[in-house]
Amino acid sequence: MFYIGNLIFLGNYYSAIYNMLQNKQDHMNINWKTTNHITKIDPAKSFPTDIGVLEDTDLVIIGGSDGVTRADTETTIQQIRESFPDLPLVQEPYAPVQISSETTANVDWIIVPVVFNGDRDHFVGNHVRMLSQLGSDLEGLLGQDISVMDVVEKLVPVGYVIQNINSKAATIAGVSEPLSVAQVRGAALATEILYDFPVFYVDYAERFGGTADTVAAATYFEDTALLYSGGIDSAQKATDVLAAGADGVIVDKCFHEDVEAFTRTTRISPSQRTLE
C-alpha cells in the first residue's frame, strides 16, 4: 500500500530536486573543462593491484547492477575516498540496498539514471519505488545517523540512453532496440528543455559506438553535460569522442581487465582538456 507519508516524502523530494536544478551545474560543482576522463568502477569486480592508476582520472563513479552488495559498495567507496580524498566521487546505485549512511557520507553525488529507451520501471517506476522505500523505512534501510534530505541533497537525475542491446544494462532496463541518431537528438533535447537534467549519458557498454550520437546530442546542449561510455580503450578513441562534443568519456571495462589499456585512455590530447 502507498501511504500518505510516502506522498508527503515524494512531494518534498521533487521540491528539493526542483530547487537544486534551478542552478544545476553549480549543484554538481564540476568543471567540465577539466573533467574529461571518468572511471566507472564495479564493486563486484576485481581491481588492479595498484589503484594508483586512478591518479590520472578526473572523476570516479561507483556502481554496478549485477551482484553488487551493500558491503562491496561501502568497501569500494571507502577505499577510493581514503586513497584519493580530493577526487570527485559519485555513486550510481541500482537499488536502495546499495545506499547507506556510509556511502552517502563518502560520495559527492548519487546519480539516478532515467533510461529513455528502457521499460517504464527504468524511466520512472524504480525511482518512485526507491524513494517510497526511503520515505517509509529510512531507518531500516540507512540507519539512524542519516536523514532523508541527506540523501536527497546529493541526488542527481541523469538522462540515459543505452545503445548496446546485447549488454547486461540493456537486459535489465528492458531495452529492445537502440535509438536512431535522430531519436538520440530528441532525447537530448528533452533532457535539456523538458526535464532540465544536469547530465545526459550515452552508453554503448563494452562496444565502441563511434561519434554520431555524441555529435547529435551535443547539438542542443548549453547547460547539460554530455557523457559517453562504451569501448574506450585508447587515447585516440577518448580524444575523438571529446572532439565530437562530449564533456567526458567513461572508462570501465579496461580498468578491471587491462590496466595498460586503461592507462592509455588517460592520455587524452591536451587540446581536448581545454575545449570551451
mmCIF file of C-alpha atoms in Angstrom:
data_model
loop_
_atom_site.group_PDB
_atom_site.id
_atom_site.type_symbol
_atom_site.label_atom_id
_atom_site.label_comp_id
_atom_site.label_asym_id
_atom_site.label_seq_id
_atom_site.Cartn_x
_atom_site.Cartn_y
_atom_site.Cartn_z
ATOM 1 C CA MET A 1 0.000 0.000 0.000
ATOM 2 C CA PHE A 2 1.214 3.501 -0.864
ATOM 3 C CA TYR A 3 0.882 5.581 2.310
ATOM 4 C CA ILE A 4 0.237 9.305 2.720
ATOM 5 C CA GLY A 5 3.677 9.549 4.307
ATOM 6 C CA ASN A 6 5.171 8.354 1.032
ATOM 7 C CA LEU A 7 3.305 11.055 -0.877
ATOM 8 C CA ILE A 8 4.496 13.737 1.504
ATOM 9 C CA PHE A 9 8.056 12.482 1.172
ATOM 10 C CA LEU A 10 7.854 12.395 -2.626
ATOM 11 C CA GLY A 11 6.444 15.913 -2.649
ATOM 12 C CA ASN A 12 9.367 17.108 -0.549
ATOM 13 C CA TYR A 13 11.764 15.174 -2.751
ATOM 14 C CA TYR A 14 10.572 16.671 -6.019
ATOM 15 C CA SER A 15 10.533 20.134 -4.442
ATOM 16 C CA ALA A 16 14.151 19.673 -3.422
ATOM 17 C CA ILE A 17 15.090 18.374 -6.870
ATOM 18 C CA TYR A 18 13.374 21.361 -8.483
ATOM 19 C CA ASN A 19 15.282 23.781 -6.291
ATOM 20 C CA MET A 20 18.584 22.040 -6.977
ATOM 21 C CA LEU A 21 18.070 22.073 -10.731
ATOM 22 C CA GLN A 22 17.490 25.804 -10.828
ATOM 23 C CA ASN A 23 21.247 26.040 -10.907
ATOM 24 C CA LYS A 24 22.118 22.548 -11.964
ATOM 25 C CA GLN A 25 25.769 22.922 -12.886
ATOM 26 C CA ASP A 26 26.524 24.651 -9.593
ATOM 27 C CA HIS A 27 24.763 21.788 -7.820
ATOM 28 C CA MET A 28 27.198 19.247 -9.237
ATOM 29 C CA ASN A 29 30.050 21.740 -8.866
ATOM 30 C CA ILE A 30 32.019 20.095 -11.678
ATOM 31 C CA ASN A 31 34.284 21.998 -14.031
ATOM 32 C CA TRP A 32 33.667 20.099 -17.256
ATOM 33 C CA LYS A 33 36.574 21.867 -18.955
ATOM 34 C CA THR A 34 38.936 19.815 -16.798
ATOM 35 C CA THR A 35 36.761 16.758 -16.030
ATOM 36 C CA ASN A 36 37.114 14.747 -19.220
ATOM 37 C CA HIS A 37 38.259 11.304 -18.080
ATOM 38 C CA ILE A 38 35.850 9.395 -15.839
ATOM 39 C CA THR A 39 36.418 5.926 -14.417
ATOM 40 C CA LYS A 40 33.468 3.710 -13.557
ATOM 41 C CA ILE A 41 34.250 1.010 -11.002
ATOM 42 C CA ASP A 42 32.077 -2.042 -10.420
ATOM 43 C CA PRO A 43 32.337 -3.085 -6.744
ATOM 44 C CA ALA A 44 31.595 -6.704 -7.678
ATOM 45 C CA LYS A 45 34.673 -6.966 -9.920
ATOM 46 C CA SER A 46 38.357 -7.276 -9.103
ATOM 47 C CA PHE A 47 40.590 -4.187 -9.051
ATOM 48 C CA PRO A 48 44.102 -3.591 -10.358
ATOM 49 C CA THR A 49 46.770 -4.389 -7.789
ATOM 50 C CA ASP A 50 47.841 -0.754 -7.844
ATOM 51 C CA ILE A 51 44.860 1.623 -7.810
ATOM 52 C CA GLY A 52 47.342 4.455 -8.162
ATOM 53 C CA VAL A 53 46.404 4.357 -11.853
ATOM 54 C CA LEU A 54 43.409 6.460 -10.827
ATOM 55 C CA GLU A 55 45.699 9.440 -10.267
ATOM 56 C CA ASP A 56 45.155 10.460 -13.897
ATOM 57 C CA THR A 57 41.368 10.214 -13.924
ATOM 58 C CA ASP A 58 39.206 13.253 -13.171
ATOM 59 C CA LEU A 59 36.180 11.639 -11.504
ATOM 60 C CA VAL A 60 35.145 8.169 -10.307
ATOM 61 C CA ILE A 61 31.689 6.572 -10.496
ATOM 62 C CA ILE A 62 30.984 3.574 -8.258
ATOM 63 C CA GLY A 63 28.193 1.317 -9.453
ATOM 64 C CA GLY A 64 27.023 -1.916 -11.000
ATOM 65 C CA SER A 65 23.750 -3.762 -11.369
ATOM 66 C CA ASP A 66 24.877 -7.400 -11.319
ATOM 67 C CA GLY A 67 25.730 -8.948 -7.958
ATOM 68 C CA VAL A 68 26.677 -5.707 -6.199
ATOM 69 C CA THR A 69 26.106 -5.792 -2.439
ATOM 70 C CA ARG A 70 25.998 -3.035 0.149
ATOM 71 C CA ALA A 71 29.205 -4.368 1.707
ATOM 72 C CA ASP A 72 31.028 -4.331 -1.655
ATOM 73 C CA THR A 73 29.827 -0.805 -2.310
ATOM 74 C CA GLU A 74 30.820 0.534 1.097
ATOM 75 C CA THR A 75 34.263 -1.073 0.903
ATOM 76 C CA THR A 76 34.948 0.261 -2.594
ATOM 77 C CA ILE A 77 33.783 3.788 -1.823
ATOM 78 C CA GLN A 78 35.828 3.888 1.378
ATOM 79 C CA GLN A 79 38.925 2.598 -0.408
ATOM 80 C CA ILE A 80 38.713 5.208 -3.170
ATOM 81 C CA ARG A 81 37.892 8.039 -0.765
ATOM 82 C CA GLU A 82 40.813 7.195 1.540
ATOM 83 C CA SER A 83 43.257 6.795 -1.350
ATOM 84 C CA PHE A 84 42.120 9.893 -3.244
ATOM 85 C CA PRO A 85 40.428 12.273 -0.798
ATOM 86 C CA ASP A 86 40.194 15.133 -3.325
ATOM 87 C CA LEU A 87 38.937 13.099 -6.283
ATOM 88 C CA PRO A 88 35.241 13.714 -7.083
ATOM 89 C CA LEU A 89 33.362 10.529 -6.194
ATOM 90 C CA VAL A 90 29.905 9.588 -7.471
ATOM 91 C CA GLN A 91 27.682 6.615 -6.659
ATOM 92 C CA GLU A 92 25.314 5.074 -9.202
ATOM 93 C CA PRO A 93 23.158 2.712 -7.096
ATOM 94 C CA TYR A 94 20.836 0.227 -8.733
ATOM 95 C CA ALA A 95 18.756 -0.413 -5.616
ATOM 96 C CA PRO A 96 18.190 1.202 -2.200
ATOM 97 C CA VAL A 97 20.166 -1.606 -0.556
ATOM 98 C CA GLN A 98 23.314 -0.157 -2.167
ATOM 99 C CA ILE A 99 22.796 3.175 -0.366
ATOM 100 C CA SER A 100 23.804 3.510 3.280
ATOM 101 C CA SER A 101 24.819 6.186 5.744
ATOM 102 C CA GLU A 102 28.456 5.292 4.986
ATOM 103 C CA THR A 103 28.116 5.599 1.216
ATOM 104 C CA THR A 104 26.111 8.816 1.461
ATOM 105 C CA ALA A 105 28.678 10.411 3.743
ATOM 106 C CA ASN A 106 31.609 9.500 1.481
ATOM 107 C CA VAL A 107 30.324 10.361 -2.001
ATOM 108 C CA ASP A 108 29.813 13.785 -3.509
ATOM 109 C CA TRP A 109 26.748 12.871 -5.575
ATOM 110 C CA ILE A 110 24.340 9.989 -6.147
ATOM 111 C CA ILE A 111 23.234 9.749 -9.771
ATOM 112 C CA VAL A 112 19.836 8.377 -10.731
ATOM 113 C CA PRO A 113 19.664 7.206 -14.381
ATOM 114 C CA VAL A 114 16.418 7.854 -16.261
ATOM 115 C CA VAL A 115 16.516 5.430 -19.223
ATOM 116 C CA PHE A 116 14.816 6.948 -22.272
ATOM 117 C CA ASN A 117 14.667 3.736 -24.302
ATOM 118 C CA GLY A 118 14.011 1.244 -21.498
ATOM 119 C CA ASP A 119 10.839 -0.016 -19.849
ATOM 120 C CA ARG A 120 8.597 2.079 -17.623
ATOM 121 C CA ASP A 121 10.307 0.907 -14.436
ATOM 122 C CA HIS A 122 13.649 2.282 -15.574
ATOM 123 C CA PHE A 123 12.177 5.578 -16.713
ATOM 124 C CA VAL A 124 10.172 6.311 -13.585
ATOM 125 C CA GLY A 125 8.908 3.202 -11.752
ATOM 126 C CA ASN A 126 12.110 2.242 -9.952
ATOM 127 C CA HIS A 127 12.684 5.815 -8.832
ATOM 128 C CA VAL A 128 9.254 6.059 -7.229
ATOM 129 C CA ARG A 129 9.757 2.653 -5.623
ATOM 130 C CA MET A 130 13.198 3.577 -4.274
ATOM 131 C CA LEU A 131 12.018 6.901 -2.901
ATOM 132 C CA SER A 132 8.940 5.267 -1.402
ATOM 133 C CA GLN A 133 11.162 2.809 0.442
ATOM 134 C CA LEU A 134 13.396 5.612 1.674
ATOM 135 C CA GLY A 135 10.371 7.591 2.805
ATOM 136 C CA SER A 136 8.666 4.746 4.631
ATOM 137 C CA ASP A 137 11.649 2.914 6.145
ATOM 138 C CA LEU A 138 14.627 5.242 6.140
ATOM 139 C CA GLU A 139 15.992 3.972 9.451
ATOM 140 C CA GLY A 140 15.667 0.353 8.375
ATOM 141 C CA LEU A 141 17.473 0.984 5.101
ATOM 142 C CA LEU A 142 20.122 3.500 6.065
ATOM 143 C CA GLY A 143 20.307 3.568 9.857
ATOM 144 C CA GLN A 144 19.668 6.282 12.422
ATOM 145 C CA ASP A 145 22.539 8.610 11.552
ATOM 146 C CA ILE A 146 21.109 9.953 8.308
ATOM 147 C CA SER A 147 18.069 11.926 7.200
ATOM 148 C CA VAL A 148 16.041 11.797 4.012
ATOM 149 C CA MET A 149 17.420 15.168 2.968
ATOM 150 C CA ASP A 150 20.999 13.954 3.461
ATOM 151 C CA VAL A 151 20.293 11.583 0.574
ATOM 152 C CA VAL A 152 18.063 13.868 -1.491
ATOM 153 C CA GLU A 153 20.569 16.732 -1.464
ATOM 154 C CA LYS A 154 23.066 14.503 -3.245
ATOM 155 C CA LEU A 155 20.697 13.043 -5.856
ATOM 156 C CA VAL A 156 21.403 13.982 -9.475
ATOM 157 C CA PRO A 157 18.987 12.770 -12.198
ATOM 158 C CA VAL A 158 20.718 11.703 -15.411
ATOM 159 C CA GLY A 159 19.152 11.285 -18.849
ATOM 160 C CA TYR A 160 20.376 7.897 -20.050
ATOM 161 C CA VAL A 161 20.369 6.135 -23.434
ATOM 162 C CA ILE A 162 21.501 2.503 -23.746
ATOM 163 C CA GLN A 163 22.682 1.750 -27.288
ATOM 164 C CA ASN A 164 24.101 -1.783 -26.962
ATOM 165 C CA ILE A 165 21.055 -4.052 -26.726
ATOM 166 C CA ASN A 166 23.284 -7.057 -26.017
ATOM 167 C CA SER A 167 24.621 -5.523 -22.815
ATOM 168 C CA LYS A 168 23.651 -6.502 -19.291
ATOM 169 C CA ALA A 169 22.333 -2.977 -18.719
ATOM 170 C CA ALA A 170 20.009 -3.285 -21.712
ATOM 171 C CA THR A 171 18.638 -6.597 -20.478
ATOM 172 C CA ILE A 172 17.974 -5.244 -17.008
ATOM 173 C CA ALA A 173 16.425 -1.987 -18.256
ATOM 174 C CA GLY A 174 14.209 -3.676 -20.850
ATOM 175 C CA VAL A 175 15.880 -2.044 -23.840
ATOM 176 C CA SER A 176 14.826 -3.864 -27.010
ATOM 177 C CA GLU A 177 16.377 -1.590 -29.614
ATOM 178 C CA PRO A 178 18.828 1.296 -29.746
ATOM 179 C CA LEU A 179 17.737 4.815 -30.567
ATOM 180 C CA SER A 180 18.421 6.233 -34.013
ATOM 181 C CA VAL A 181 20.638 9.291 -34.302
ATOM 182 C CA ALA A 182 17.505 11.415 -34.700
ATOM 183 C CA GLN A 183 15.993 9.858 -31.565
ATOM 184 C CA VAL A 184 19.187 10.469 -29.597
ATOM 185 C CA ARG A 185 18.934 14.090 -30.665
ATOM 186 C CA GLY A 186 15.328 14.116 -29.440
ATOM 187 C CA ALA A 187 16.235 12.555 -26.088
ATOM 188 C CA ALA A 188 18.989 15.134 -25.683
ATOM 189 C CA LEU A 189 16.550 17.953 -26.410
ATOM 190 C CA ALA A 190 14.085 16.523 -23.871
ATOM 191 C CA THR A 191 16.873 16.329 -21.292
ATOM 192 C CA GLU A 192 17.839 19.955 -21.838
ATOM 193 C CA ILE A 193 14.421 21.553 -22.337
ATOM 194 C CA LEU A 194 11.734 19.381 -20.702
ATOM 195 C CA TYR A 195 13.451 17.630 -17.809
ATOM 196 C CA ASP A 196 16.340 20.007 -17.126
ATOM 197 C CA PHE A 197 18.624 17.151 -16.064
ATOM 198 C CA PRO A 198 22.234 18.249 -15.470
ATOM 199 C CA VAL A 199 23.743 15.235 -17.285
ATOM 200 C CA PHE A 200 22.973 13.192 -20.430
ATOM 201 C CA TYR A 201 24.698 9.812 -20.773
ATOM 202 C CA VAL A 202 25.073 7.747 -23.975
ATOM 203 C CA ASP A 203 26.097 4.184 -23.119
ATOM 204 C CA TYR A 204 27.379 1.593 -25.601
ATOM 205 C CA ALA A 205 28.593 -0.693 -22.797
ATOM 206 C CA GLU A 206 31.644 -2.646 -23.973
ATOM 207 C CA ARG A 207 31.302 -1.688 -27.663
ATOM 208 C CA PHE A 208 32.663 1.471 -29.242
ATOM 209 C CA GLY A 209 29.755 3.283 -30.849
ATOM 210 C CA GLY A 210 31.589 5.944 -32.825
ATOM 211 C CA THR A 211 30.817 9.638 -32.576
ATOM 212 C CA ALA A 212 27.499 10.111 -34.426
ATOM 213 C CA ASP A 213 25.345 10.024 -31.280
ATOM 214 C CA THR A 214 27.714 12.374 -29.490
ATOM 215 C CA VAL A 215 27.558 14.906 -32.319
ATOM 216 C CA ALA A 216 23.748 14.634 -32.403
ATOM 217 C CA ALA A 217 23.307 15.065 -28.645
ATOM 218 C CA ALA A 218 25.792 17.915 -28.344
ATOM 219 C CA THR A 219 23.740 19.977 -30.823
ATOM 220 C CA TYR A 220 21.290 21.165 -28.174
ATOM 221 C CA PHE A 221 23.331 21.296 -25.010
ATOM 222 C CA GLU A 222 24.143 24.598 -23.358
ATOM 223 C CA ASP A 223 23.830 23.692 -19.669
ATOM 224 C CA THR A 224 23.719 19.882 -19.763
ATOM 225 C CA ALA A 225 26.932 17.857 -19.530
ATOM 226 C CA LEU A 226 27.279 15.101 -22.159
ATOM 227 C CA LEU A 227 28.949 11.831 -21.154
ATOM 228 C CA TYR A 228 29.849 8.884 -23.388
ATOM 229 C CA SER A 229 30.598 5.294 -22.354
ATOM 230 C CA GLY A 230 31.484 2.279 -24.462
ATOM 231 C CA GLY A 231 34.637 0.645 -25.746
ATOM 232 C CA ILE A 232 37.016 3.423 -24.728
ATOM 233 C CA ASP A 233 40.355 1.596 -24.633
ATOM 234 C CA SER A 234 42.752 4.094 -26.208
ATOM 235 C CA ALA A 235 43.668 7.761 -26.091
ATOM 236 C CA GLN A 236 42.558 8.157 -29.693
ATOM 237 C CA LYS A 237 39.006 6.962 -29.059
ATOM 238 C CA ALA A 238 38.732 9.142 -25.968
ATOM 239 C CA THR A 239 40.039 12.163 -27.861
ATOM 240 C CA ASP A 240 37.720 11.550 -30.844
ATOM 241 C CA VAL A 241 34.609 11.402 -28.646
ATOM 242 C CA LEU A 242 35.595 14.553 -26.774
ATOM 243 C CA ALA A 243 36.278 16.325 -30.061
ATOM 244 C CA ALA A 244 32.782 15.313 -31.227
ATOM 245 C CA GLY A 245 31.245 17.273 -28.358
ATOM 246 C CA ALA A 246 31.278 15.069 -25.243
ATOM 247 C CA ASP A 247 32.244 16.687 -21.957
ATOM 248 C CA GLY A 248 33.547 13.428 -20.534
ATOM 249 C CA VAL A 249 34.320 9.837 -21.534
ATOM 250 C CA ILE A 250 33.631 6.995 -19.118
ATOM 251 C CA VAL A 251 36.132 4.142 -18.960
ATOM 252 C CA ASP A 252 35.124 0.969 -17.173
ATOM 253 C CA LYS A 253 35.961 -2.477 -18.558
ATOM 254 C CA CYS A 254 39.686 -1.964 -19.090
ATOM 255 C CA PHE A 255 40.116 -0.594 -15.564
ATOM 256 C CA HIS A 256 39.199 -4.058 -14.291
ATOM 257 C CA GLU A 257 40.712 -6.149 -17.080
ATOM 258 C CA ASP A 258 43.577 -4.312 -18.809
ATOM 259 C CA VAL A 259 45.490 -1.737 -16.784
ATOM 260 C CA GLU A 260 47.814 -0.875 -19.677
ATOM 261 C CA ALA A 261 44.847 -0.038 -21.897
ATOM 262 C CA PHE A 262 43.289 1.948 -19.064
ATOM 263 C CA THR A 263 46.471 3.985 -18.681
ATOM 264 C CA ARG A 264 46.433 4.744 -22.411
ATOM 265 C CA THR A 265 42.913 6.147 -22.150
ATOM 266 C CA THR A 266 44.118 8.806 -19.710
ATOM 267 C CA ARG A 267 46.489 10.257 -22.314
ATOM 268 C CA ILE A 268 43.844 12.476 -23.826
ATOM 269 C CA SER A 269 45.064 15.141 -26.212
ATOM 270 C CA PRO A 270 45.771 18.288 -24.155
ATOM 271 C CA SER A 271 43.707 20.369 -26.614
ATOM 272 C CA GLN A 272 40.618 18.328 -25.689
ATOM 273 C CA ARG A 273 41.125 19.067 -21.989
ATOM 274 C CA THR A 274 40.842 22.785 -22.646
ATOM 275 C CA LEU A 275 37.909 22.919 -25.082
ATOM 276 C CA GLU A 276 35.288 25.555 -24.261
#
